CSV table of C-alpha atoms and ligand atoms in Angstrom, one decimal:
chain,number,residue,atom,x,y,z
A,1,UNK,CA,19.8,-22.1,-8.0
A,2,UNK,CA,20.8,-21.9,-4.4
A,3,UNK,CA,18.8,-20.4,-1.5
A,4,UNK,CA,20.1,-18.7,1.6
A,5,UNK,CA,17.9,-19.2,4.7
A,6,UNK,CA,16.1,-22.5,5.4
A,7,UNK,CA,12.8,-21.4,6.9
A,8,UNK,CA,9.2,-21.1,5.9
A,9,UNK,CA,9.8,-18.4,3.4
A,10,UNK,CA,12.3,-20.7,1.7
A,11,UNK,CA,9.7,-23.4,1.3
A,12,UNK,CA,7.5,-21.0,-0.7
A,13,UNK,CA,10.4,-20.0,-2.9
A,14,UNK,CA,11.2,-23.7,-3.4
A,15,UNK,CA,7.7,-24.2,-4.7
A,16,UNK,CA,8.0,-21.3,-7.1
A,17,UNK,CA,11.4,-22.7,-8.4
A,18,UNK,CA,10.0,-26.2,-8.8
A,19,UNK,CA,6.9,-24.9,-10.7
A,20,UNK,CA,9.2,-23.1,-13.1
A,21,UNK,CA,11.4,-26.2,-13.5
A,22,UNK,CA,14.5,-24.5,-12.1
A,23,UNK,CA,17.1,-26.9,-10.7
A,24,UNK,CA,17.9,-26.4,-7.0
A,25,UNK,CA,21.3,-27.4,-5.6
A,26,UNK,CA,20.7,-26.6,-1.9
A,27,UNK,CA,20.1,-24.1,0.8
A,28,UNK,CA,22.7,-22.3,2.9
A,29,UNK,CA,21.8,-21.6,6.5
A,30,UNK,CA,24.3,-20.3,9.0
A,31,UNK,CA,22.2,-21.4,12.0
A,32,UNK,CA,19.8,-24.2,11.1
A,33,UNK,CA,20.3,-27.8,12.3
A,34,UNK,CA,18.3,-29.1,9.4
A,35,UNK,CA,19.9,-31.4,6.9
A,36,UNK,CA,17.1,-31.0,4.3
A,37,UNK,CA,14.1,-28.9,3.6
A,38,UNK,CA,11.3,-30.3,1.4
A,39,UNK,CA,13.8,-32.8,0.0
A,40,UNK,CA,16.6,-30.3,-0.8
A,41,UNK,CA,20.0,-30.3,1.0
A,42,UNK,CA,20.6,-27.8,3.7
A,43,UNK,CA,24.3,-27.0,3.1
A,44,UNK,CA,25.2,-25.3,6.4
A,45,UNK,CA,27.1,-22.0,6.5
A,46,UNK,CA,27.4,-19.9,3.4
A,47,UNK,CA,30.4,-20.9,1.2
A,48,UNK,CA,31.3,-18.7,-1.7
A,49,UNK,CA,33.0,-21.6,-3.5
A,50,UNK,CA,30.0,-24.0,-3.3
A,51,UNK,CA,28.3,-24.3,-6.7
A,52,UNK,CA,30.1,-21.1,-7.8
A,53,UNK,CA,28.2,-20.9,-11.1
A,54,UNK,CA,24.8,-20.9,-9.4
A,55,UNK,CA,22.7,-17.9,-8.5
A,56,UNK,CA,21.5,-17.3,-5.0
A,57,UNK,CA,18.1,-16.0,-3.7
A,58,UNK,CA,18.1,-14.8,0.0
A,59,UNK,CA,15.1,-16.5,1.5
A,60,UNK,CA,14.8,-14.7,4.8
A,61,UNK,CA,11.7,-12.7,5.5
A,62,UNK,CA,13.3,-9.9,7.6
A,63,UNK,CA,14.1,-7.0,5.3
A,64,UNK,CA,17.1,-5.7,7.3
A,65,UNK,CA,18.7,-9.2,7.4
A,66,UNK,CA,18.4,-9.6,3.6
A,67,UNK,CA,20.1,-6.2,3.2
A,68,UNK,CA,22.9,-7.1,5.5
A,69,UNK,CA,23.5,-10.5,3.9
A,70,UNK,CA,23.9,-9.0,0.4
A,71,UNK,CA,27.3,-7.6,1.3
A,72,UNK,CA,28.8,-11.0,2.0
A,73,UNK,CA,27.4,-13.1,-0.9
A,74,UNK,CA,29.8,-13.6,-3.8
A,75,UNK,CA,27.4,-15.5,-6.0
A,76,UNK,CA,25.3,-13.8,-8.6
A,77,UNK,CA,21.6,-13.3,-7.5
A,78,UNK,CA,18.6,-15.0,-9.1
A,79,UNK,CA,15.0,-14.0,-9.1
A,80,UNK,CA,11.7,-16.0,-9.5
A,81,UNK,CA,8.0,-15.5,-10.1
A,82,UNK,CA,5.4,-18.3,-9.5
A,83,UNK,CA,3.7,-19.1,-12.9
A,84,UNK,CA,0.3,-18.2,-11.4
A,85,UNK,CA,1.4,-14.6,-11.1
A,86,UNK,CA,-0.1,-12.3,-13.8
A,87,UNK,CA,2.5,-9.8,-15.0
A,88,UNK,CA,2.5,-7.3,-17.8
A,89,UNK,CA,5.5,-7.6,-20.1
A,90,UNK,CA,6.3,-4.0,-19.1
A,91,UNK,CA,7.2,-5.1,-15.5
A,92,UNK,CA,10.8,-4.8,-14.2
A,93,UNK,CA,12.0,-7.0,-11.4
A,94,UNK,CA,15.3,-6.6,-9.7
A,95,UNK,CA,17.8,-9.3,-8.8
A,96,UNK,CA,17.1,-11.4,-5.7
A,97,UNK,CA,13.4,-10.6,-5.8
A,98,UNK,CA,10.5,-13.1,-5.6
A,99,UNK,CA,6.9,-12.8,-6.7
A,100,UNK,CA,4.6,-15.4,-5.1
A,101,UNK,CA,1.4,-17.2,-6.2
A,102,UNK,CA,-1.4,-15.3,-7.6
A,103,UNK,CA,0.1,-11.8,-7.6
A,104,UNK,CA,-1.0,-9.3,-10.2
A,105,UNK,CA,1.6,-6.8,-11.5
A,106,UNK,CA,0.3,-4.3,-14.0
A,107,UNK,CA,2.1,-2.4,-16.7
A,108,UNK,CA,4.9,-0.1,-15.6
A,109,UNK,CA,5.5,-1.8,-12.2
A,110,UNK,CA,9.1,-1.7,-11.1
A,111,UNK,CA,10.3,-3.9,-8.3
A,112,UNK,CA,13.7,-3.3,-6.7
A,113,UNK,CA,16.3,-5.8,-5.6
A,114,UNK,CA,15.7,-8.5,-2.9
A,115,UNK,CA,12.0,-7.7,-2.5
A,116,UNK,CA,9.2,-10.1,-1.5
A,117,UNK,CA,6.0,-9.7,-3.4
A,118,UNK,CA,3.9,-12.1,-1.3
A,119,UNK,CA,0.9,-14.2,-2.1
A,120,UNK,CA,-2.0,-12.5,-3.9
A,121,UNK,CA,-0.6,-9.0,-3.8
A,122,UNK,CA,-2.0,-6.6,-6.4
A,123,UNK,CA,0.2,-3.9,-7.8
A,124,UNK,CA,-1.6,-1.5,-10.2
A,125,UNK,CA,0.1,0.4,-13.0
A,126,UNK,CA,3.3,2.3,-12.5
A,127,UNK,CA,3.8,1.2,-8.9
A,128,UNK,CA,7.5,1.4,-7.7
A,129,UNK,CA,8.8,-0.9,-4.9
A,130,UNK,CA,12.2,-0.1,-3.4
A,131,UNK,CA,15.0,-2.6,-2.6
A,132,UNK,CA,14.5,-5.0,0.3
A,133,UNK,CA,10.8,-4.2,0.7
A,134,UNK,CA,8.2,-6.8,1.6
A,135,UNK,CA,4.6,-6.5,0.2
A,136,UNK,CA,2.6,-9.0,2.3
A,137,UNK,CA,-0.2,-11.3,1.1
A,138,UNK,CA,-3.3,-9.6,-0.3
A,139,UNK,CA,-1.9,-6.1,-0.2
A,140,UNK,CA,-3.3,-3.6,-2.7
A,141,UNK,CA,-1.0,-0.9,-4.1
A,142,UNK,CA,-3.0,1.4,-6.2
A,143,UNK,CA,-1.7,3.2,-9.3
A,144,UNK,CA,1.6,5.1,-9.1
A,145,UNK,CA,2.2,4.3,-5.5
A,146,UNK,CA,5.9,4.4,-4.4
A,147,UNK,CA,7.2,2.2,-1.6
A,148,UNK,CA,10.6,3.0,-0.1
A,149,UNK,CA,13.6,0.8,0.5
A,150,UNK,CA,13.1,-1.8,3.3
A,151,UNK,CA,9.5,-1.0,4.0
A,152,UNK,CA,7.1,-3.7,5.1
A,153,UNK,CA,3.4,-3.4,4.0
A,154,UNK,CA,1.3,-5.7,6.3
A,155,UNK,CA,-1.2,-8.3,5.1
A,156,UNK,CA,-4.3,-6.9,3.4
A,157,UNK,CA,-3.3,-3.2,3.6
A,158,UNK,CA,-4.3,-0.8,0.9
A,159,UNK,CA,-2.2,2.1,-0.3
A,160,UNK,CA,-4.4,4.7,-2.2
A,161,UNK,CA,-3.3,6.0,-5.6
A,162,UNK,CA,-0.2,8.2,-6.0
A,163,UNK,CA,0.8,7.8,-2.3
A,164,UNK,CA,4.5,7.7,-1.4
A,165,UNK,CA,5.5,5.5,1.6
A,166,UNK,CA,9.0,6.3,2.8
A,167,UNK,CA,11.9,4.0,3.6
A,168,UNK,CA,12.0,1.4,6.4
A,169,UNK,CA,8.3,2.0,7.3
A,170,UNK,CA,6.0,-0.7,8.7
A,171,UNK,CA,2.3,-0.5,7.7
A,172,UNK,CA,0.1,-2.7,9.9
A,173,UNK,CA,-2.1,-5.4,8.6
A,174,UNK,CA,-5.4,-4.1,7.2
A,175,UNK,CA,-4.4,-0.5,7.2
A,176,UNK,CA,-5.6,2.0,4.6
A,177,UNK,CA,-3.0,4.6,3.8
A,178,UNK,CA,-4.5,7.9,2.6
A,179,UNK,CA,-1.5,10.3,3.0
A,180,UNK,CA,2.2,10.2,2.1
A,181,UNK,CA,4.3,8.7,4.9
A,182,UNK,CA,7.8,9.9,6.0
A,183,UNK,CA,10.7,7.4,6.3
A,184,UNK,CA,10.6,5.2,9.4
A,185,UNK,CA,6.8,5.5,10.1
A,186,UNK,CA,5.0,2.7,11.8
A,187,UNK,CA,1.3,3.1,10.9
A,188,UNK,CA,-1.9,1.2,11.8
A,189,UNK,CA,-5.6,1.6,11.2
A,190,UNK,CA,-8.2,2.9,8.8
A,191,UNK,CA,-7.3,5.6,7.9
A,192,UNK,CA,-3.7,4.9,8.8
A,193,UNK,CA,-2.2,6.8,11.7
A,194,UNK,CA,1.5,7.0,12.6
A,195,UNK,CA,1.9,5.5,16.1
A,196,UNK,CA,5.7,5.6,16.4
A,197,UNK,CA,9.0,5.5,14.4
A,198,UNK,CA,10.6,2.2,13.4
A,199,UNK,CA,14.0,3.5,14.4
A,200,UNK,CA,13.0,4.3,18.0
A,201,UNK,CA,15.1,2.4,20.6
B,1,COA,C1,1.6,-3.0,13.0
B,1,COA,C2,2.4,-4.1,13.7
B,1,COA,C3,3.8,-4.2,13.1
B,1,COA,C4,2.6,-3.6,15.2
B,1,COA,O1,3.2,-4.5,15.9
B,1,COA,P1,3.9,-4.1,17.3
B,1,COA,O2,5.0,-3.2,17.1
B,1,COA,O3,4.2,-5.4,18.0
B,1,COA,O4,2.7,-3.3,18.0
B,1,COA,P2,1.7,-3.8,19.2
B,1,COA,O5,1.2,-5.1,18.9
B,1,COA,O6,2.3,-3.4,20.5
B,1,COA,O7,0.5,-2.8,18.9
B,1,COA,C5,0.6,-1.4,19.2
B,1,COA,C6,-0.8,-0.8,19.1
B,1,COA,O8,-1.3,-0.9,17.7
B,1,COA,C7,-2.5,-1.7,17.6
B,1,COA,N1,-2.3,-2.5,16.4
B,1,COA,C8,-1.3,-3.4,16.1
B,1,COA,N2,-1.5,-3.9,14.9
B,1,COA,C9,-2.6,-3.3,14.3
B,1,COA,C10,-3.2,-3.4,13.1
B,1,COA,N3,-2.7,-4.2,12.1
B,1,COA,N4,-4.3,-2.6,12.9
B,1,COA,C11,-4.8,-1.8,13.9
B,1,COA,N5,-4.2,-1.7,15.1
B,1,COA,C12,-3.1,-2.4,15.3
B,1,COA,C13,-2.5,-2.5,18.8
B,1,COA,O9,-3.8,-3.0,19.2
B,1,COA,C14,-1.9,-1.6,19.9
B,1,COA,O10,-2.9,-0.7,20.2
B,1,COA,P3,-3.0,-0.1,21.7
B,1,COA,O11,-1.7,0.7,21.9
B,1,COA,O12,-4.2,0.8,21.7
B,1,COA,O13,-3.1,-1.3,22.6
B,1,COA,C15,1.7,-5.4,13.7
B,1,COA,O14,0.6,-5.5,14.5
B,1,COA,C16,1.3,-5.8,12.3
B,1,COA,O15,0.1,-5.5,11.8
B,1,COA,N6,2.2,-6.4,11.5
B,1,COA,C17,1.9,-6.9,10.2
B,1,COA,C18,2.1,-8.4,10.1
B,1,COA,C19,1.9,-9.0,8.7
B,1,COA,O16,1.0,-8.5,8.0
B,1,COA,N7,2.7,-9.9,8.4
B,1,COA,C20,2.7,-10.5,7.1
B,1,COA,C21,3.7,-11.6,7.0
B,1,COA,S1,3.6,-12.5,5.5
């Protein structure tokens, strides 16, 4: 496996890969001056001919950056779940996605491509998470919730049953979402209120 992005998020993904016994050949990073990260080589700029047979996971926390990088990567994409995650056998996880320590993914959960399901998140039955979304630590997604592409759910937020959160939204840490949210909503509070759009200049 190869990673792309040598920051803090990559360190957690490295832990997941090590725990699963996956061999790791290095980490691309277009900007970092590091030569190694937690004992693994930082390889410099992305090179499509480097370890061509390996898969890549994009280990950058920003959802838009992950989406933009997908276009230029020629390797196949990998995915990983930490062994402490509890997952129904009826869970689907898309390429490039990562599921961190202590998550619970119930039956019928579908995770898109290049998502981050962060530490201790709880996804109840039949939840859908769109591509490039980030579900932060300790988030609760109740049953049949739908999360749109690129949306970031902040730490500890709760989304009530059957709610749809649109694309490229940001839900503030600790919010409780009681109503469907249109695309590009930025929401904080309990109950959650829209305070602006995420695509405002
Ligand atoms: C919601 C969030 C994105 C807003 O960030 P921002 O655009 O920089 O907004 P500001 O800090 O300017 O705050 C705007 C207003 O919302 C309030 N606010 C911000 N975050 C809030 C939150 N989580 N809950 C309640 N109110 C919040 C601020 O107090 C401020 O209120 P005011 O206008 O009355 O002063 C951010 O505060 C947040 O919660 N991010 C989630 C971070 C997270 O969970 N990361 C996990 C990484 S693993």
